[in-house]
Coordinates of N, CA and C in Angstrom, one line a residue:
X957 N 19.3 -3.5 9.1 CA 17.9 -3.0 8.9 C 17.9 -1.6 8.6
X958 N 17.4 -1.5 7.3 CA 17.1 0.2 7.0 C 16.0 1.1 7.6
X959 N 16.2 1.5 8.8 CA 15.2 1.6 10.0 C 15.4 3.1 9.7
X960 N 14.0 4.2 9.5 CA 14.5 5.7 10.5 C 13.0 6.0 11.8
X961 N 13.4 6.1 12.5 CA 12.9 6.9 13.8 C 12.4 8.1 13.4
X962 N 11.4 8.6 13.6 CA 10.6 9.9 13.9 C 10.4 9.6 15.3
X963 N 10.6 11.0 15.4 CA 10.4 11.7 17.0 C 9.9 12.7 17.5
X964 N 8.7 13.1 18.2 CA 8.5 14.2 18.5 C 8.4 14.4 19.9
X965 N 8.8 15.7 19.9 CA 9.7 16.2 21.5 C 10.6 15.4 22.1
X966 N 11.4 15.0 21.0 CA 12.5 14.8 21.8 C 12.5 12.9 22.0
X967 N 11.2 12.2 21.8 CA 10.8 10.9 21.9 C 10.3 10.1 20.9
X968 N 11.2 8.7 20.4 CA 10.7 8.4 19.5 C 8.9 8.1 19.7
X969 N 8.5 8.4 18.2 CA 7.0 8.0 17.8 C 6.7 6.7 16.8
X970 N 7.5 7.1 16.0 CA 7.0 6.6 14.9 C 8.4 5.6 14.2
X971 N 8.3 4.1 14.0 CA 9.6 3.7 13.1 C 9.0 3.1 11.6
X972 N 10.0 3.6 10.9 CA 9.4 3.2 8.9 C 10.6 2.6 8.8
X973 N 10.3 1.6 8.1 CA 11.1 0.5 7.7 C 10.6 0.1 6.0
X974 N 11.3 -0.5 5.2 CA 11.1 -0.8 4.1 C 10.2 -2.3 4.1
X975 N 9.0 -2.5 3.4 CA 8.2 -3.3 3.1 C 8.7 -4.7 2.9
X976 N 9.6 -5.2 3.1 CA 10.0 -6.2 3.1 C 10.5 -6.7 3.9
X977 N 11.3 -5.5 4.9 CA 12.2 -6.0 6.3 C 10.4 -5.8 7.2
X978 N 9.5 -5.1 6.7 CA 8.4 -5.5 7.9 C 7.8 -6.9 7.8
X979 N 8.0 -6.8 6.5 CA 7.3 -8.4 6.4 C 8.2 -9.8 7.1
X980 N 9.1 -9.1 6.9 CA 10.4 -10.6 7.9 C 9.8 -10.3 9.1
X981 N 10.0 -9.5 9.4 CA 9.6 -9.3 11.3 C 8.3 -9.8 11.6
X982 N 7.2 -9.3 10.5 CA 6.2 -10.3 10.9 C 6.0 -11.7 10.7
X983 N 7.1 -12.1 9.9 CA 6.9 -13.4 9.7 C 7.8 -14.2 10.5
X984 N 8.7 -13.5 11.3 CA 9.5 -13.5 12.2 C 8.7 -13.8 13.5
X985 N 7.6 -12.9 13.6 CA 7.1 -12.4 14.8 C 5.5 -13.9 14.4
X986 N 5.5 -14.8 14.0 CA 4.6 -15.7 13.7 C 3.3 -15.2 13.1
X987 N 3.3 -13.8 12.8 CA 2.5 -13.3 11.9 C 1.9 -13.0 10.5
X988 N 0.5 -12.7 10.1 CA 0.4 -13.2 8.6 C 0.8 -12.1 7.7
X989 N 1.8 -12.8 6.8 CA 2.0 -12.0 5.8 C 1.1 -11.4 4.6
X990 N 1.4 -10.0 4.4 CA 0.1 -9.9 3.2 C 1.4 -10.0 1.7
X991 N 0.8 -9.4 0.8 CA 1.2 -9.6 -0.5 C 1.6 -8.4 -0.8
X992 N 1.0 -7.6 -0.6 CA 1.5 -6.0 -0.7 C 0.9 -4.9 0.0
X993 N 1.4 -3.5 -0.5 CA 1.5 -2.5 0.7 C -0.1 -2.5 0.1
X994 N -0.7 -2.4 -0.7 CA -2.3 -2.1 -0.9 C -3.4 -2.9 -0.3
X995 N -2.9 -4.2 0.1 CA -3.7 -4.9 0.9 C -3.6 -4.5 2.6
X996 N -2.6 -3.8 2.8 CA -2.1 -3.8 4.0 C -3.2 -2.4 4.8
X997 N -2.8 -1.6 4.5 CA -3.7 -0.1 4.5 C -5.0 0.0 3.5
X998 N -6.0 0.0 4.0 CA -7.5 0.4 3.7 C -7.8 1.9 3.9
X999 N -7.1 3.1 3.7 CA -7.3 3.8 3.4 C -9.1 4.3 3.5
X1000 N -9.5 5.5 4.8 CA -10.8 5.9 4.3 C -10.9 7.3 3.2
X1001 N -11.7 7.0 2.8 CA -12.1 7.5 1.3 C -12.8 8.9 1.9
X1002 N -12.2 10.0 1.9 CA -13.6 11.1 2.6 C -13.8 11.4 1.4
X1003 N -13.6 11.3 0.4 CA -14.1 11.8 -1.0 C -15.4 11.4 -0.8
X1004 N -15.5 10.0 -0.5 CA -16.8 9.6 -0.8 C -18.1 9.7 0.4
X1005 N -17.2 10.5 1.7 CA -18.3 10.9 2.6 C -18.7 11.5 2.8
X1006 N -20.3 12.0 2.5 CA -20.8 13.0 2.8 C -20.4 14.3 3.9
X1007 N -20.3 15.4 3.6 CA -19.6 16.1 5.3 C -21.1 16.3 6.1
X1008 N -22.2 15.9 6.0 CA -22.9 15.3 6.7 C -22.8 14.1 7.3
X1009 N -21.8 13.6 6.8 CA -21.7 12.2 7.8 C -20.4 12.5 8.5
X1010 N -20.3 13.6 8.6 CA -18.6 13.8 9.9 C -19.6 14.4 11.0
X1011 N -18.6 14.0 12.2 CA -19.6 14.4 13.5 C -19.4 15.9 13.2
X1012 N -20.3 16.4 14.1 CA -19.8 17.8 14.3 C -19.2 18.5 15.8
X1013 N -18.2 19.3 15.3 CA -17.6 19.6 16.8 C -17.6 19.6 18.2
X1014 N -18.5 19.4 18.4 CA -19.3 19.3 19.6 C -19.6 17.8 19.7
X1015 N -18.6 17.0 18.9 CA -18.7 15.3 19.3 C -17.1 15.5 19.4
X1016 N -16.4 16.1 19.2 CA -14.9 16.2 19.8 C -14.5 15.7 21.4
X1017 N -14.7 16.0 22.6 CA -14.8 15.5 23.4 C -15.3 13.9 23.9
X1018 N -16.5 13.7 23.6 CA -17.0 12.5 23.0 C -16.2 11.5 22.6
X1019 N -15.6 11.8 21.5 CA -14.5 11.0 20.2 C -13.3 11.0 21.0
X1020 N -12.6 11.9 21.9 CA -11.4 11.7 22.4 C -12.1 11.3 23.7
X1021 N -12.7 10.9 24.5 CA -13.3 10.4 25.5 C -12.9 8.5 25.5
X1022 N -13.4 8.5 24.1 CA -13.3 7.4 23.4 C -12.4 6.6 23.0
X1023 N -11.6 7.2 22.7 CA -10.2 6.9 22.4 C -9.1 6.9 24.2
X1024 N -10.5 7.7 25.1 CA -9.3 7.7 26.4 C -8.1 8.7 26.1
X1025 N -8.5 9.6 25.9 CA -7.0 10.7 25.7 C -7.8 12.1 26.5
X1026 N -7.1 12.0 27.6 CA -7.4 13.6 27.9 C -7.3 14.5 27.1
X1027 N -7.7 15.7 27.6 CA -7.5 17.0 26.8 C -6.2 17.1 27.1
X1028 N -5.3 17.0 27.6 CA -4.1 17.3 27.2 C -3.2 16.8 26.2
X1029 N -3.8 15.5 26.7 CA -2.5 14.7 25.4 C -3.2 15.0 23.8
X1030 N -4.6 15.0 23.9 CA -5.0 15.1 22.9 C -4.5 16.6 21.9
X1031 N -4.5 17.6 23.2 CA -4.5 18.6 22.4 C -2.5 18.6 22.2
X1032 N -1.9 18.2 22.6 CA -0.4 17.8 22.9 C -0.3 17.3 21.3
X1033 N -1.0 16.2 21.2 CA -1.1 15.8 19.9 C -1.4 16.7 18.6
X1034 N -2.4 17.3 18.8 CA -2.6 18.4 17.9 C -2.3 19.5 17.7
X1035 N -1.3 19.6 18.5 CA 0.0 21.0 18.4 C -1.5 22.5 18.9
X1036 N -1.7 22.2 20.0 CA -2.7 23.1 20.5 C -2.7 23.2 21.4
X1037 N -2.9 24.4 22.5 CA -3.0 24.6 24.4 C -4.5 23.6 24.8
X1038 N -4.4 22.6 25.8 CA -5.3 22.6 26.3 C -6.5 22.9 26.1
X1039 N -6.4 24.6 26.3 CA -7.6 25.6 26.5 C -8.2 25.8 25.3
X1040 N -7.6 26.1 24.2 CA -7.8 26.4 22.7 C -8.5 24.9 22.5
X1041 N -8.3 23.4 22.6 CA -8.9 22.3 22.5 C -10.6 22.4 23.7
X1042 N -10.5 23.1 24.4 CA -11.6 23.0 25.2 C -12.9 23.8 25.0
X1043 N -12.2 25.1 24.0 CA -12.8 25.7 23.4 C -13.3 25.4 22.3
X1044 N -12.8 24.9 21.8 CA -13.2 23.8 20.4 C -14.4 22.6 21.2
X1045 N -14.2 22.5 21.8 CA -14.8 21.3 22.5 C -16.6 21.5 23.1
X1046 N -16.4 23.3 23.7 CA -17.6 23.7 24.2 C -18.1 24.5 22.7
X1047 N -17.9 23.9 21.2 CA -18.4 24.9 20.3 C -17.9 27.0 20.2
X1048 N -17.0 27.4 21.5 CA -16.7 28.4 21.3 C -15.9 28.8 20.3
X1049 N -14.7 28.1 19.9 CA -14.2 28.1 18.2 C -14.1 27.9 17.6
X1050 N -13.9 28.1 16.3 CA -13.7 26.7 15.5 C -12.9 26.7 15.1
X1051 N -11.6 25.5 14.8 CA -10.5 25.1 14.1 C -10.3 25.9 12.6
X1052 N -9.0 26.0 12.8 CA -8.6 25.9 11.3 C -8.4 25.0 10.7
X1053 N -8.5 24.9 9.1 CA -8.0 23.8 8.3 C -7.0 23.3 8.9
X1054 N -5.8 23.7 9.8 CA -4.7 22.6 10.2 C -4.8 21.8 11.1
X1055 N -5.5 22.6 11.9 CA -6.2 21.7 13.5 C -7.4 20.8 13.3
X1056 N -8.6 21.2 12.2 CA -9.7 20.2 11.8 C -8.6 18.7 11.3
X1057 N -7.4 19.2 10.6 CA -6.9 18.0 10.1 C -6.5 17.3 10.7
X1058 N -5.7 17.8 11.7 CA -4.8 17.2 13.0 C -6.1 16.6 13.8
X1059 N -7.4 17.1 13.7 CA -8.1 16.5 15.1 C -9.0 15.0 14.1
X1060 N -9.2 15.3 12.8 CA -9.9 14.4 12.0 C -8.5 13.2 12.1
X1061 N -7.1 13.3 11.9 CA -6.3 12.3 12.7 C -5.9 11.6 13.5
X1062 N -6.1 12.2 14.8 CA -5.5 11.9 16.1 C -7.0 11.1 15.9
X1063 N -8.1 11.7 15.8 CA -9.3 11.0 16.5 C -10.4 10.1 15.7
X1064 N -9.5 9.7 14.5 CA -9.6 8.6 13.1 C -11.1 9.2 12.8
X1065 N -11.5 10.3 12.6 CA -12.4 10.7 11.7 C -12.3 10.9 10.2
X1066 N -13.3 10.6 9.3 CA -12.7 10.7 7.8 C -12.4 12.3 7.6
X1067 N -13.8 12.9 8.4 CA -13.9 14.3 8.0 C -13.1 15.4 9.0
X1068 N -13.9 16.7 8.3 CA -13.3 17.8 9.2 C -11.8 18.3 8.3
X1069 N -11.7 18.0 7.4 CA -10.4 17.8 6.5 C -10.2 18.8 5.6
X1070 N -11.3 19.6 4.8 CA -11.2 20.7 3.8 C -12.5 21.2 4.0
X1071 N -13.6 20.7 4.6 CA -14.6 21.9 4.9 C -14.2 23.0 5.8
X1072 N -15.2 24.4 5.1 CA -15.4 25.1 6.2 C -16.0 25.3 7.5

């Protein structure tokens, strides 16, 4: 199996395998096969979402509330202190383009992505 492991800190995260050895495993694993990688991932479109329709920062808390992720892991996640995520959280900062991206990820928002 042409497997590689991503890891961060030191722990695997993430495993990618080629589109075909996943589909054995699922079909292995008594599950439904799709037809291809386009059917597989639905992709959200923020092209097409208004950045009126992204929450605004002050729904961060909220959203990871939601998901059940403390502020720690959350901000662990988004390569940020705790403190700097809490701040974000009570409206005192606001993210940069790398952190709006990382938090529009971690916390499956479309937006927060290239707005100011």
């Amino acid at each position: 199996m042409d497997l590689q492991v991503i890891s961060r800190d030191g722990e695997p995260e993430y495993a990618v395998l080629p589109w075909s050895q996943y589909q054995a495993l699922l079909q292995a694993a008594g599950g439904v096969q799709r037809q291809n990688a386009a059917s597989a991932a639905q992709p959200v479109d923020s092209a097409a979402c208004a950045p009126d329709d992204y929450p605004s920062f002050d729904q961060v808390g909220p959203l990871r509330q939601a998901k059940e992720l403390t502020l720690a892991q959350l901000a662990r996640a988004v390569g940020i202190s705790p403190s700097y995520l809490e701040l974000i959280e009570n409206g005192t900062r606001q993210p940069d383009a790398a952190i709006r991206r990382s938090l529009a990820w971690e916390l499956g928002v479309p937006g927060w992505r290239g707005e100011a």
